[in-house]
mmCIF file of C-alpha atoms in Angstrom:
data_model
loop_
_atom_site.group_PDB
_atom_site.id
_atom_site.type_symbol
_atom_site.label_atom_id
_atom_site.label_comp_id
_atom_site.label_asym_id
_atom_site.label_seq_id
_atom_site.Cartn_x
_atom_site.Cartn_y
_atom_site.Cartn_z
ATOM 1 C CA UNK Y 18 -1.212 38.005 -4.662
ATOM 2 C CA UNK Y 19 -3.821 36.441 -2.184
ATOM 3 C CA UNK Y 20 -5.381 34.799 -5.068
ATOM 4 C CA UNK Y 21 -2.325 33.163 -6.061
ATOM 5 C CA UNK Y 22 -1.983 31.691 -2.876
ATOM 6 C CA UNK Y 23 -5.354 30.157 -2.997
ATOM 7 C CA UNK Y 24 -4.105 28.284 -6.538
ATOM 8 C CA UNK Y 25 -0.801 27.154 -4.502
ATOM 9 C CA UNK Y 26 -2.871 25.690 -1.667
ATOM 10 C CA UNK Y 27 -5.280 24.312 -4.622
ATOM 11 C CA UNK Y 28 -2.575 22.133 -6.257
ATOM 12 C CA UNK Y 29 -1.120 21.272 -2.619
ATOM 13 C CA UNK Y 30 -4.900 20.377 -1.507
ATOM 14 C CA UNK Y 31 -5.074 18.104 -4.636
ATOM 15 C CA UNK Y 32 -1.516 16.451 -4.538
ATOM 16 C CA UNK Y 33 -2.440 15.679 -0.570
ATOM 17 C CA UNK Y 34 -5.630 14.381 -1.583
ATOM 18 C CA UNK Y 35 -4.659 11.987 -4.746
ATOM 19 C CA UNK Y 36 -1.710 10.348 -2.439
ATOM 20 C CA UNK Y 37 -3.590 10.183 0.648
ATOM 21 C CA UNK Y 38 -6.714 8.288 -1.415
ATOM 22 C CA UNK Y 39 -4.406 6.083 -3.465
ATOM 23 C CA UNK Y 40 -1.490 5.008 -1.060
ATOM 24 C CA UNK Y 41 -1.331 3.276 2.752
ATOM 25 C CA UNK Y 42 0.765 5.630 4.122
ATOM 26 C CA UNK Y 43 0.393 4.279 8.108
ATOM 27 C CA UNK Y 44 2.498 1.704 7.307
ATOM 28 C CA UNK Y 45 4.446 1.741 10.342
ATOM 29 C CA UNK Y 46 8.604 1.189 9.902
ATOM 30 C CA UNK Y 47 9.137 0.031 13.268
ATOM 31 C CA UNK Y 48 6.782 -3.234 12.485
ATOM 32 C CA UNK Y 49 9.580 -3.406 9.637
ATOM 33 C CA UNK Y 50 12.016 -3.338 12.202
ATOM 34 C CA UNK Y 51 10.017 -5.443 14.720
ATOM 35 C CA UNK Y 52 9.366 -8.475 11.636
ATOM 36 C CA UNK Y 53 13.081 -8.635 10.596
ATOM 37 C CA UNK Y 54 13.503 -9.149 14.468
ATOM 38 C CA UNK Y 55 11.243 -11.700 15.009
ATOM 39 C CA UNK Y 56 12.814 -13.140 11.808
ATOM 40 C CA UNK Y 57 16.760 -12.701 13.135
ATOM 41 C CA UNK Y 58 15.430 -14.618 17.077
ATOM 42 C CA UNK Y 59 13.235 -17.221 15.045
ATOM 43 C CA UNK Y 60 16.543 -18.343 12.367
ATOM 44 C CA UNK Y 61 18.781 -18.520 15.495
ATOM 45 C CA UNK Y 62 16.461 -20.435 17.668
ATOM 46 C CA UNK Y 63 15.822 -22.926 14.127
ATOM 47 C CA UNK Y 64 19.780 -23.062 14.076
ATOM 48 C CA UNK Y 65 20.574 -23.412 17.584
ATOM 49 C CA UNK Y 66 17.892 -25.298 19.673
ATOM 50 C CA UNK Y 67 14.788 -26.727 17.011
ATOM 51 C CA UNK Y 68 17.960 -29.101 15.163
ATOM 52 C CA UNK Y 69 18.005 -27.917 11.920
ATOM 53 C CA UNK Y 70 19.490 -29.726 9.318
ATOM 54 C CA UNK Y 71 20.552 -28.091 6.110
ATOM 55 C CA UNK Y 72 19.802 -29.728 3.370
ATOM 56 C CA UNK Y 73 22.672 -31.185 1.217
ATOM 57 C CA UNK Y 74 21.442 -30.477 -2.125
ATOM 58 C CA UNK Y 75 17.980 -28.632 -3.451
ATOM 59 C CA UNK Y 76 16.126 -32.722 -4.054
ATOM 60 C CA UNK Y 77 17.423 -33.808 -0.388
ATOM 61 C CA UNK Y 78 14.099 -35.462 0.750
ATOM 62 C CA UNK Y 79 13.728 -35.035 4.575
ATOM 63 C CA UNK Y 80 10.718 -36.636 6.687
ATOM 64 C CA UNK Y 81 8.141 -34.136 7.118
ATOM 65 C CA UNK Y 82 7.482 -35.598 10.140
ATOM 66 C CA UNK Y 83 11.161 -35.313 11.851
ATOM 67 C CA UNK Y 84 11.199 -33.472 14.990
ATOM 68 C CA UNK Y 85 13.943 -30.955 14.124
ATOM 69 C CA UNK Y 86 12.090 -30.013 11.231
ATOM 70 C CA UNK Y 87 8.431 -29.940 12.307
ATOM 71 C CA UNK Y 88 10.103 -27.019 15.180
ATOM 72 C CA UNK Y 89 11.266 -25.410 12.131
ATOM 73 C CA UNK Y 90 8.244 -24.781 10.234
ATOM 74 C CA UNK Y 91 6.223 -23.857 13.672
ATOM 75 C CA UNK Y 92 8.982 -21.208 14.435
ATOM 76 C CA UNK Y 93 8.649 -20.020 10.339
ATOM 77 C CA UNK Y 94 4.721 -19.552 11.040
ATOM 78 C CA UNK Y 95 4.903 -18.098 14.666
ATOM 79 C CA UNK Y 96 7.617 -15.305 12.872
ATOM 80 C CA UNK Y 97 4.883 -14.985 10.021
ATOM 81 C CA UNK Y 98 2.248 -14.230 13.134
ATOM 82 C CA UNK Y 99 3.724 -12.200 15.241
ATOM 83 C CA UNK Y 100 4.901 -9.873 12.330
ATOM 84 C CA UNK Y 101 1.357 -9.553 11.232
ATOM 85 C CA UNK Y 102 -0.121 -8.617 14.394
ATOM 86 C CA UNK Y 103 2.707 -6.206 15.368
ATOM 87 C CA UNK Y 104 2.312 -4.958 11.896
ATOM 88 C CA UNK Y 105 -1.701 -4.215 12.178
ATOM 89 C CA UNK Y 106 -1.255 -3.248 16.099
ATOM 90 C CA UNK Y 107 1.921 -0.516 15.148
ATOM 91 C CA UNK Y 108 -0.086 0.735 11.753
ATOM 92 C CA UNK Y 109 -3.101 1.081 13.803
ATOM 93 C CA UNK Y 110 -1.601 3.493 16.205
ATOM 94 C CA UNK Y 111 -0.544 4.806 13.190
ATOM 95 C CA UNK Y 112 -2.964 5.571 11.742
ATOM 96 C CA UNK Y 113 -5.273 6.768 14.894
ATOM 97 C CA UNK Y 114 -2.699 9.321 15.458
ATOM 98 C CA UNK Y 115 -3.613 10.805 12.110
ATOM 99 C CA UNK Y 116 -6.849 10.410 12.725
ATOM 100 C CA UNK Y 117 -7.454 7.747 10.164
ATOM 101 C CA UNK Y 118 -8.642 3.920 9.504
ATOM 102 C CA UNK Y 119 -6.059 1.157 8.624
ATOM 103 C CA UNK Y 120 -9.289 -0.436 7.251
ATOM 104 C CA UNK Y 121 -9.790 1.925 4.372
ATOM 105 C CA UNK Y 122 -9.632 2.000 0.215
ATOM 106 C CA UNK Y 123 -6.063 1.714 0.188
ATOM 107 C CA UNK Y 124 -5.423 -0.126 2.620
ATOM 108 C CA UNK Y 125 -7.384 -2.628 1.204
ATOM 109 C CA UNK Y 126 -6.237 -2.650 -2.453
ATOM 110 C CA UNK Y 127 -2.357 -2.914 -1.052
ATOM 111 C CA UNK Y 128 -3.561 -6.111 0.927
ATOM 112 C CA UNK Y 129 -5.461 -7.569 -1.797
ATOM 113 C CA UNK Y 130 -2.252 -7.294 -4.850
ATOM 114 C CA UNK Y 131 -0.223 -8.465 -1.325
ATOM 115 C CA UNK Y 132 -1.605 -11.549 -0.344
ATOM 116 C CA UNK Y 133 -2.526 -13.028 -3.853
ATOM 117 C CA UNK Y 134 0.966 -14.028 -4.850
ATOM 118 C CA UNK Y 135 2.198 -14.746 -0.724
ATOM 119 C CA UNK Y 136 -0.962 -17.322 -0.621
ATOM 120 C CA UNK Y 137 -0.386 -18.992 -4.097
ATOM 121 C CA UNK Y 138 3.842 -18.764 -3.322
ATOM 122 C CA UNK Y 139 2.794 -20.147 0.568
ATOM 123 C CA UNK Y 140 0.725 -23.147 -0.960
ATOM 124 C CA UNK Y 141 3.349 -24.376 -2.682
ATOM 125 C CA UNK Y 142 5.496 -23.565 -0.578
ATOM 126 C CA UNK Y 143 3.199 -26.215 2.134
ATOM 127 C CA UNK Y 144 2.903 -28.822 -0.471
ATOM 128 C CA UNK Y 145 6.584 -29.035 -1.158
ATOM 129 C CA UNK Y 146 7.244 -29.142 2.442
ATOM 130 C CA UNK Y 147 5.239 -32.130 2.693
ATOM 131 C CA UNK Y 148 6.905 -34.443 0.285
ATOM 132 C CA UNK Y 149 9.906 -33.652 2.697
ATOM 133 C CA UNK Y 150 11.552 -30.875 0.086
ATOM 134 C CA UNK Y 151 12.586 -28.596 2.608
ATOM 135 C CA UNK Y 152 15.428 -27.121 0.473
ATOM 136 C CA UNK Y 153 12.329 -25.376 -1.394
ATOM 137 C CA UNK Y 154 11.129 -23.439 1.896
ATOM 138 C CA UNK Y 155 13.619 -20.484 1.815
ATOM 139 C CA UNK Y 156 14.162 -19.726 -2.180
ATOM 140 C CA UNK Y 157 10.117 -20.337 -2.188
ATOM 141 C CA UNK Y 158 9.012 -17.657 0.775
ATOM 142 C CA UNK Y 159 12.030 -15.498 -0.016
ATOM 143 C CA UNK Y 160 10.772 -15.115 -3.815
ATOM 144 C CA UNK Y 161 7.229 -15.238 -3.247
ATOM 145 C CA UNK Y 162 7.591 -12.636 -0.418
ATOM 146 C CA UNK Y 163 9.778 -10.424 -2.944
ATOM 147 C CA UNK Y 164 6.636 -10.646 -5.973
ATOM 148 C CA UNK Y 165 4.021 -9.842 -3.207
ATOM 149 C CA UNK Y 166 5.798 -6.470 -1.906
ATOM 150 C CA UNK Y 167 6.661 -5.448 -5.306
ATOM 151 C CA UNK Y 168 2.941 -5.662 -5.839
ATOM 152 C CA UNK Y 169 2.036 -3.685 -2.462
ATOM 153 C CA UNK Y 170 4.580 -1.009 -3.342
ATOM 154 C CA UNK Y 171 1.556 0.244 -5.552
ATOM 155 C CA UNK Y 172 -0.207 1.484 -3.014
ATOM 156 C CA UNK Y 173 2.355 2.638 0.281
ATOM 157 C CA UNK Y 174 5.445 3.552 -0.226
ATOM 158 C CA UNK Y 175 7.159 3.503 -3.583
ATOM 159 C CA UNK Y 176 10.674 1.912 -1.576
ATOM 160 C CA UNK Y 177 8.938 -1.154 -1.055
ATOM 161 C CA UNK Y 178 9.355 -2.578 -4.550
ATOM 162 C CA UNK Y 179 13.463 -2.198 -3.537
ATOM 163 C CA UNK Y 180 12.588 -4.391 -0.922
ATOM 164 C CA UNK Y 181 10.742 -6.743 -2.789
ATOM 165 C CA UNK Y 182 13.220 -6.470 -5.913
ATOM 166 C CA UNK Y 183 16.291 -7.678 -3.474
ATOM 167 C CA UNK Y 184 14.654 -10.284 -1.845
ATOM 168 C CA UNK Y 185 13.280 -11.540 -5.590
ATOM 169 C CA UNK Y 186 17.399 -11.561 -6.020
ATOM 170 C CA UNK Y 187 18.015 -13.355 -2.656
ATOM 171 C CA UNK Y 188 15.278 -15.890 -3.416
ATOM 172 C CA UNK Y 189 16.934 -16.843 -6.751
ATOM 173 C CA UNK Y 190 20.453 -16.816 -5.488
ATOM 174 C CA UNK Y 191 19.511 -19.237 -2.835
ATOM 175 C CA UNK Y 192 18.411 -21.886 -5.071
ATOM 176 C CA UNK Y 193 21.479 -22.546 -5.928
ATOM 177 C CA UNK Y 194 22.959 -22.487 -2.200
ATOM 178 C CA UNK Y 195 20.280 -24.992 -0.489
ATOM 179 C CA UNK Y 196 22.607 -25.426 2.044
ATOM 180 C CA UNK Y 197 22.702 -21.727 3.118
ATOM 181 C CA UNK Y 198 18.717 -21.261 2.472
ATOM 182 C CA UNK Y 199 18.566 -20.282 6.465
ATOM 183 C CA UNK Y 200 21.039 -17.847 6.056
ATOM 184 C CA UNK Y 201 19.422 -15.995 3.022
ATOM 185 C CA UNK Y 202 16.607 -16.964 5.014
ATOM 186 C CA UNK Y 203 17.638 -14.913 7.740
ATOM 187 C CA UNK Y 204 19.298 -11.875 5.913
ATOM 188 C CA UNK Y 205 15.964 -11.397 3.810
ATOM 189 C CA UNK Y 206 13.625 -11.498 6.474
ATOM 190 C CA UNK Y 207 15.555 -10.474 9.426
ATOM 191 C CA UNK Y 208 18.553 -8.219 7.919
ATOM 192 C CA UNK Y 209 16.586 -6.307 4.869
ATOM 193 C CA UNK Y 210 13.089 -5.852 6.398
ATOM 194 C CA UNK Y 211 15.343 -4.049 9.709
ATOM 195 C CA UNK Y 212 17.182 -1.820 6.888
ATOM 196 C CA UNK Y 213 13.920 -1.070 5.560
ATOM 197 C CA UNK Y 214 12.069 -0.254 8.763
ATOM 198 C CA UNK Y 215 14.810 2.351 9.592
ATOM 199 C CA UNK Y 216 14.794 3.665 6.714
ATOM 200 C CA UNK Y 217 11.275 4.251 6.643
ATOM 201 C CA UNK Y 218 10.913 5.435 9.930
ATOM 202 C CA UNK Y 219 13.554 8.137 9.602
ATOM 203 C CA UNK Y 220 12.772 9.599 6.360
ATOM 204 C CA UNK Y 221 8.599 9.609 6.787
ATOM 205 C CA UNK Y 222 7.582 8.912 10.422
ATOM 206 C CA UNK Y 223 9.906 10.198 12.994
ATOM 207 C CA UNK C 23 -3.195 37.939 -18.289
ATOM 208 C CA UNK C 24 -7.106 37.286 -19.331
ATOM 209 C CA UNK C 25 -6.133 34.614 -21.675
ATOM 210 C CA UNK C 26 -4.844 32.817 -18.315
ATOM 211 C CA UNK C 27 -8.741 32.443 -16.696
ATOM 212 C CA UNK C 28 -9.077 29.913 -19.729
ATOM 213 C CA UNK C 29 -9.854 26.670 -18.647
ATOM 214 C CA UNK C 30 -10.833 26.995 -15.184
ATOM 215 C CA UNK C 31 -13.840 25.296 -14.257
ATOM 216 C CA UNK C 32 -16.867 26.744 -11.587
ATOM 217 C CA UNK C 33 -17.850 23.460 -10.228
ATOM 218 C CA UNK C 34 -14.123 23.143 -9.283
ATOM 219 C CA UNK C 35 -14.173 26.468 -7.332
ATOM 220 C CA UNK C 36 -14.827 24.369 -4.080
ATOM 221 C CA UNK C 37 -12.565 22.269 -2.272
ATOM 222 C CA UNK C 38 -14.706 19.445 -1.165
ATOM 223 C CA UNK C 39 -15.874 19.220 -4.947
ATOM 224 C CA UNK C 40 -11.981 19.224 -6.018
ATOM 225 C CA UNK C 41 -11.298 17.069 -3.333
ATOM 226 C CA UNK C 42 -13.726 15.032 -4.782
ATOM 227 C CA UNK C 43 -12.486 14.971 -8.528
ATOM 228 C CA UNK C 44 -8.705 14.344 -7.228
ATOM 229 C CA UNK C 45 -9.287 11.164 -5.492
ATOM 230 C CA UNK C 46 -11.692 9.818 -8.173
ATOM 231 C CA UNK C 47 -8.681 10.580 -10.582
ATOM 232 C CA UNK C 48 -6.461 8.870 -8.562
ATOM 233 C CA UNK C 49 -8.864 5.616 -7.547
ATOM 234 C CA UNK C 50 -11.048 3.511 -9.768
ATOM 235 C CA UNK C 51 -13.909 3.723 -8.142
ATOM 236 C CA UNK C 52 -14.537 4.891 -4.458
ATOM 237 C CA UNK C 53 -17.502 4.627 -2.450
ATOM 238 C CA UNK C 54 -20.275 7.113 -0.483
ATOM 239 C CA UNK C 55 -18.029 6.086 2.890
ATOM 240 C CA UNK C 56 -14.844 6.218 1.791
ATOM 241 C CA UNK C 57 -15.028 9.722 0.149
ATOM 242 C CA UNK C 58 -16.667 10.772 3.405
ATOM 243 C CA UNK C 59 -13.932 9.378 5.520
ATOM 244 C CA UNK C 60 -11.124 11.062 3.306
ATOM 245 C CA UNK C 61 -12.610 14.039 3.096
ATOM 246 C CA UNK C 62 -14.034 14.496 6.411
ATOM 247 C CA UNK C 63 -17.328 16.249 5.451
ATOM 248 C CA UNK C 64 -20.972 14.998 6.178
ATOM 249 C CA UNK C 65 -23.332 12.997 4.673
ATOM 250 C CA UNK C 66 -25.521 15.955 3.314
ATOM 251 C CA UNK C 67 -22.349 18.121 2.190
ATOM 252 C CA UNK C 68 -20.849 15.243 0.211
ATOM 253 C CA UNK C 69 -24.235 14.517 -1.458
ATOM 254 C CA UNK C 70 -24.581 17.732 -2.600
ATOM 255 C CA UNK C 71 -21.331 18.419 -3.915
ATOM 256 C CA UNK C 72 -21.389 14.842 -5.668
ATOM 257 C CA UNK C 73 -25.276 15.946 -7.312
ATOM 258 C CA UNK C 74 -23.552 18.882 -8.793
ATOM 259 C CA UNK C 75 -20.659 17.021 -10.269
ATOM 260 C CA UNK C 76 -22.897 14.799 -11.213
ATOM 261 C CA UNK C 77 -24.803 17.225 -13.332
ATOM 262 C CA UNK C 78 -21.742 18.063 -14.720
ATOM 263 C CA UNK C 79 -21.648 14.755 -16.175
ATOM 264 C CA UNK C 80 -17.991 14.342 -14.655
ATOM 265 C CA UNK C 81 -18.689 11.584 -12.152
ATOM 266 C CA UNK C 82 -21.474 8.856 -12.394
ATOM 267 C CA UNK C 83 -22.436 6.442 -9.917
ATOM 268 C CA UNK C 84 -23.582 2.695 -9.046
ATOM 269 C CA UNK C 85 -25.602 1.452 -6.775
ATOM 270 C CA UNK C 86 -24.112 -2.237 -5.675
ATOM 271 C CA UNK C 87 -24.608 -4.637 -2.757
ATOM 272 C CA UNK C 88 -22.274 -5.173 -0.101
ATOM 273 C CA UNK C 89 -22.264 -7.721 1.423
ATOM 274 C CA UNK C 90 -26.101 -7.435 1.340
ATOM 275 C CA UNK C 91 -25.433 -3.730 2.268
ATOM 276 C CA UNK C 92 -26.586 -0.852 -0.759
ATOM 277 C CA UNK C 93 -23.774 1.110 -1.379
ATOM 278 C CA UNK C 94 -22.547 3.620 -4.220
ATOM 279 C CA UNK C 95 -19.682 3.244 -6.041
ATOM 280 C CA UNK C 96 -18.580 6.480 -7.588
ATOM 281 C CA UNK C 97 -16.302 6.829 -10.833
ATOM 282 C CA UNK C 98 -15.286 9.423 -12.579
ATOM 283 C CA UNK C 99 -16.046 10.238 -16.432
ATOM 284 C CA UNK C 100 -13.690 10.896 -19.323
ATOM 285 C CA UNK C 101 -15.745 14.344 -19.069
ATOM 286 C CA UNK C 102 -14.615 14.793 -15.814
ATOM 287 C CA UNK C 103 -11.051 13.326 -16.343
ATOM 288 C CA UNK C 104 -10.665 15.943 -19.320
ATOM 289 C CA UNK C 105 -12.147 18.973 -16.979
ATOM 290 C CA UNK C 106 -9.978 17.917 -13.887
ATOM 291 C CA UNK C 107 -6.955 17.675 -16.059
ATOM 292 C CA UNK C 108 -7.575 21.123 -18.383
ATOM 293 C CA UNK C 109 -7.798 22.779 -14.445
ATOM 294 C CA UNK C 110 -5.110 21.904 -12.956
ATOM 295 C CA UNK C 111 -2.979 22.858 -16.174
ATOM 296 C CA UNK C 112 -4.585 26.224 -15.590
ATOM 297 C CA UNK C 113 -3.834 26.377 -11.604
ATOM 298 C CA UNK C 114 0.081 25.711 -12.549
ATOM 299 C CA UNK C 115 -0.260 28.280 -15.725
ATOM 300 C CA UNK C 116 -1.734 30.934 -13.039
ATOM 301 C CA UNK C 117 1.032 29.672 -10.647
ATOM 302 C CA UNK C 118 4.330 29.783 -13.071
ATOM 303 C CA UNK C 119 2.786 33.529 -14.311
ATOM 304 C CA UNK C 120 2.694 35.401 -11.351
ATOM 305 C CA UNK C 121 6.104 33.696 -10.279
ATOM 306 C CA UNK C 122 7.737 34.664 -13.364
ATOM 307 C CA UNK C 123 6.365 38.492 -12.895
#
C-alpha cells in the first residue's frame, strides 16, 4: 500500500512539474482588475474632459494634430503603461510569494507569442492614426489585443483565449459602429479584463 | 500482478531525474538554469542526474551562446519521449490495479 502511494505522488510530482515548466501561472488577476480600471477612468476622462469626438463614419479623416485627439491617444498609452507596470509589479509579488521568477521559461515564451501580434496590430494601429483615421484605433487595439491573448493563453491560463476570443468579437463588431468605438473601447478593456481578473483571482489565487 | 512491473524504467526511479524528463516533455528545449530553478536542486545534483539520462540516450544537449554567455540547451529524445511515456502508462496501470483490488 505504501508503494502505491509513492506511484500517486509520482504522477502528481509529474503533472505539477509539466504545468509549472510550461505555463505562467503568477499571472496576477487583480492586475486584470487593476488594467480594466485604468481602462474604465482613462475612456471617461477621453469622453468627458480630453474632447473626444466620435467619428461619424469608419473614413472620417480627423487632424492628427487636433488637441482633443492628441489627449486621446496620450490617455490610450498612459492606460497601456500603467497596466503593464501594475501587471509586472502584482505578478512579481506573485510570484516571490511562491518563491519563483516572473523572468523564467514560461514566462518568456507567453510574452514572446504576446507581443508579436500587439506590436504588428499597434503599428498599424500608429500609422492609421496618423493619416487622421481615428475610427481605426478601437476595432484595431480591440482585435489585435484579442489575437495576442489568444496566443498567450498557451502558456498561463487556458481562460485567457475566452478573453481574447470576445474581444476578437468586440473588435469586429465595432467596425461597423465607428461611432461607438469608445464604448466597445471601454467595455473590452475596462468591463471584460475586470470580469476576467475576478474570475481569476477567485478560482486560482485567493 | 508481475506482468504490471513491465515497463517501468530505473533511471526514472528518482524524482529529480523524472522531474527532469516531465518538463523536457512538456518544453522544447530548456536550459542548465532553468531546470535548476524549477527544480530547485544544485548545480552538481542536476549534472549528474542529466549525465545519466544522458547515457540513456533520452535527453541530448547543446552548447549555444547567450548573449555571449555558454549555455546548454537540453532536449529530450524520441528515446526518451517513448520511455517517459511507456512509464507513466505503467504508474496509472499500478495505480487503477490496486484501486480496483
Amino acid at each position: 500500500m505504501n508503494k502505491n502511494q509513492d506511484y500517486i505522488s509520482d504522477i502528481a510530482a509529474i503533472r505539477v512539474m509539466m504545468e509549472r515548466t510550461s505555463k505562467f501561472l503568477s499571472l496576477s488577476g487583480w492586475a486584470g482588475v487593476m488594467a480594466g480600471l485604468y481602462a474604465l477612468v482613462g475612456a471617461y476622462l477621453a469622453y468627458q474632459l480630453a474632447g473626444f469626438v466620435p467619428p461619424k463614419t469608419l473614413l472620417t479623416v480627423v487632424d492628427p494634430t487636433e488637441t482633443g485627439f492628441l489627449f486621446s491617444v496620450a490617455i490610450a498609452i498612459a492606460v497601456l503603461l500603467f497596466s503593464i507596470l501594475t501587471a509586472a509589479y502584482l505578478s512579481q509579488r506573485r510570484a516571490e510569494r511562491k518563491g519563483e521568477s516572473i523572468r523564467n521559461s514560461s514566462s518568456k515564451q507567453m510574452l514572446r507569442y504576446m507581443s508579436t501580434p500587439l506590436v504588428a496590430g499597434g503599428l498599424l494601429t500608429i500609422i492609421l492614426l496618423l493619416q487622421g483615421l481615428a475610427a481605426f484605433a478601437a476595432p484595431l487595439t480591440l482585435l489585435f489585443y484579442g489575437l495576442s491573448l489568444f496566443n498567450a493563453s498557451h502558456f498561463t491560463f487556458s481562460e485567457l483565449r475566452y478573453l481574447g476570443f470576445l474581444l476578437i468579437i468586440l473588435g469586429l463588431s465595432s467596425v461597423l459602429a465607428p461611432r461607438l468605438g469608445l464604448l466597445f473601447w471601454a467595455i473590452g478593456f475596462g468591463l471584460l479584463h475586470i470580469v476576467y481578473g475576478v474570475y481569476i483571482h477567485m478560482k486560482y489565487q485567493r | 500482478m508481475i506482468m504490471l512491473g513491465i515497463g517501468f524504467h530505473k533511471a526514472f526511479e528518482n524524482r529529480t531525474r523524472l522531474g527532469i524528463m516531465s518538463a523536457l516533455s512538456v518544453n522544447e528545449k530548456l536550459d542548465f538554469n532553468a531546470l535548476k530553478e524549477y527544480l530547485k536542486v544544485t548545480d552538481g545534483n542536476l549534472a549528474s542526474h542529466l549525465k545519466a539520462l544522458e547515457k540513456e540516450d533520452f535527453i541530448r544537449f547543446e552548447k549555444q551562446f547567450v548573449e555571449r554567455k555558454p549555455n546548454t540547451a537540453y532536449y529530450i529524445t524520441q528515446a526518451g519521449k517513448d520511455a517517459f511515456a511507456t512509464h507513466v502508462r505503467a504508474l496509472e496501470q499500478l495505480i487503477q490495479a490496486q484501486r480496483s483490488v
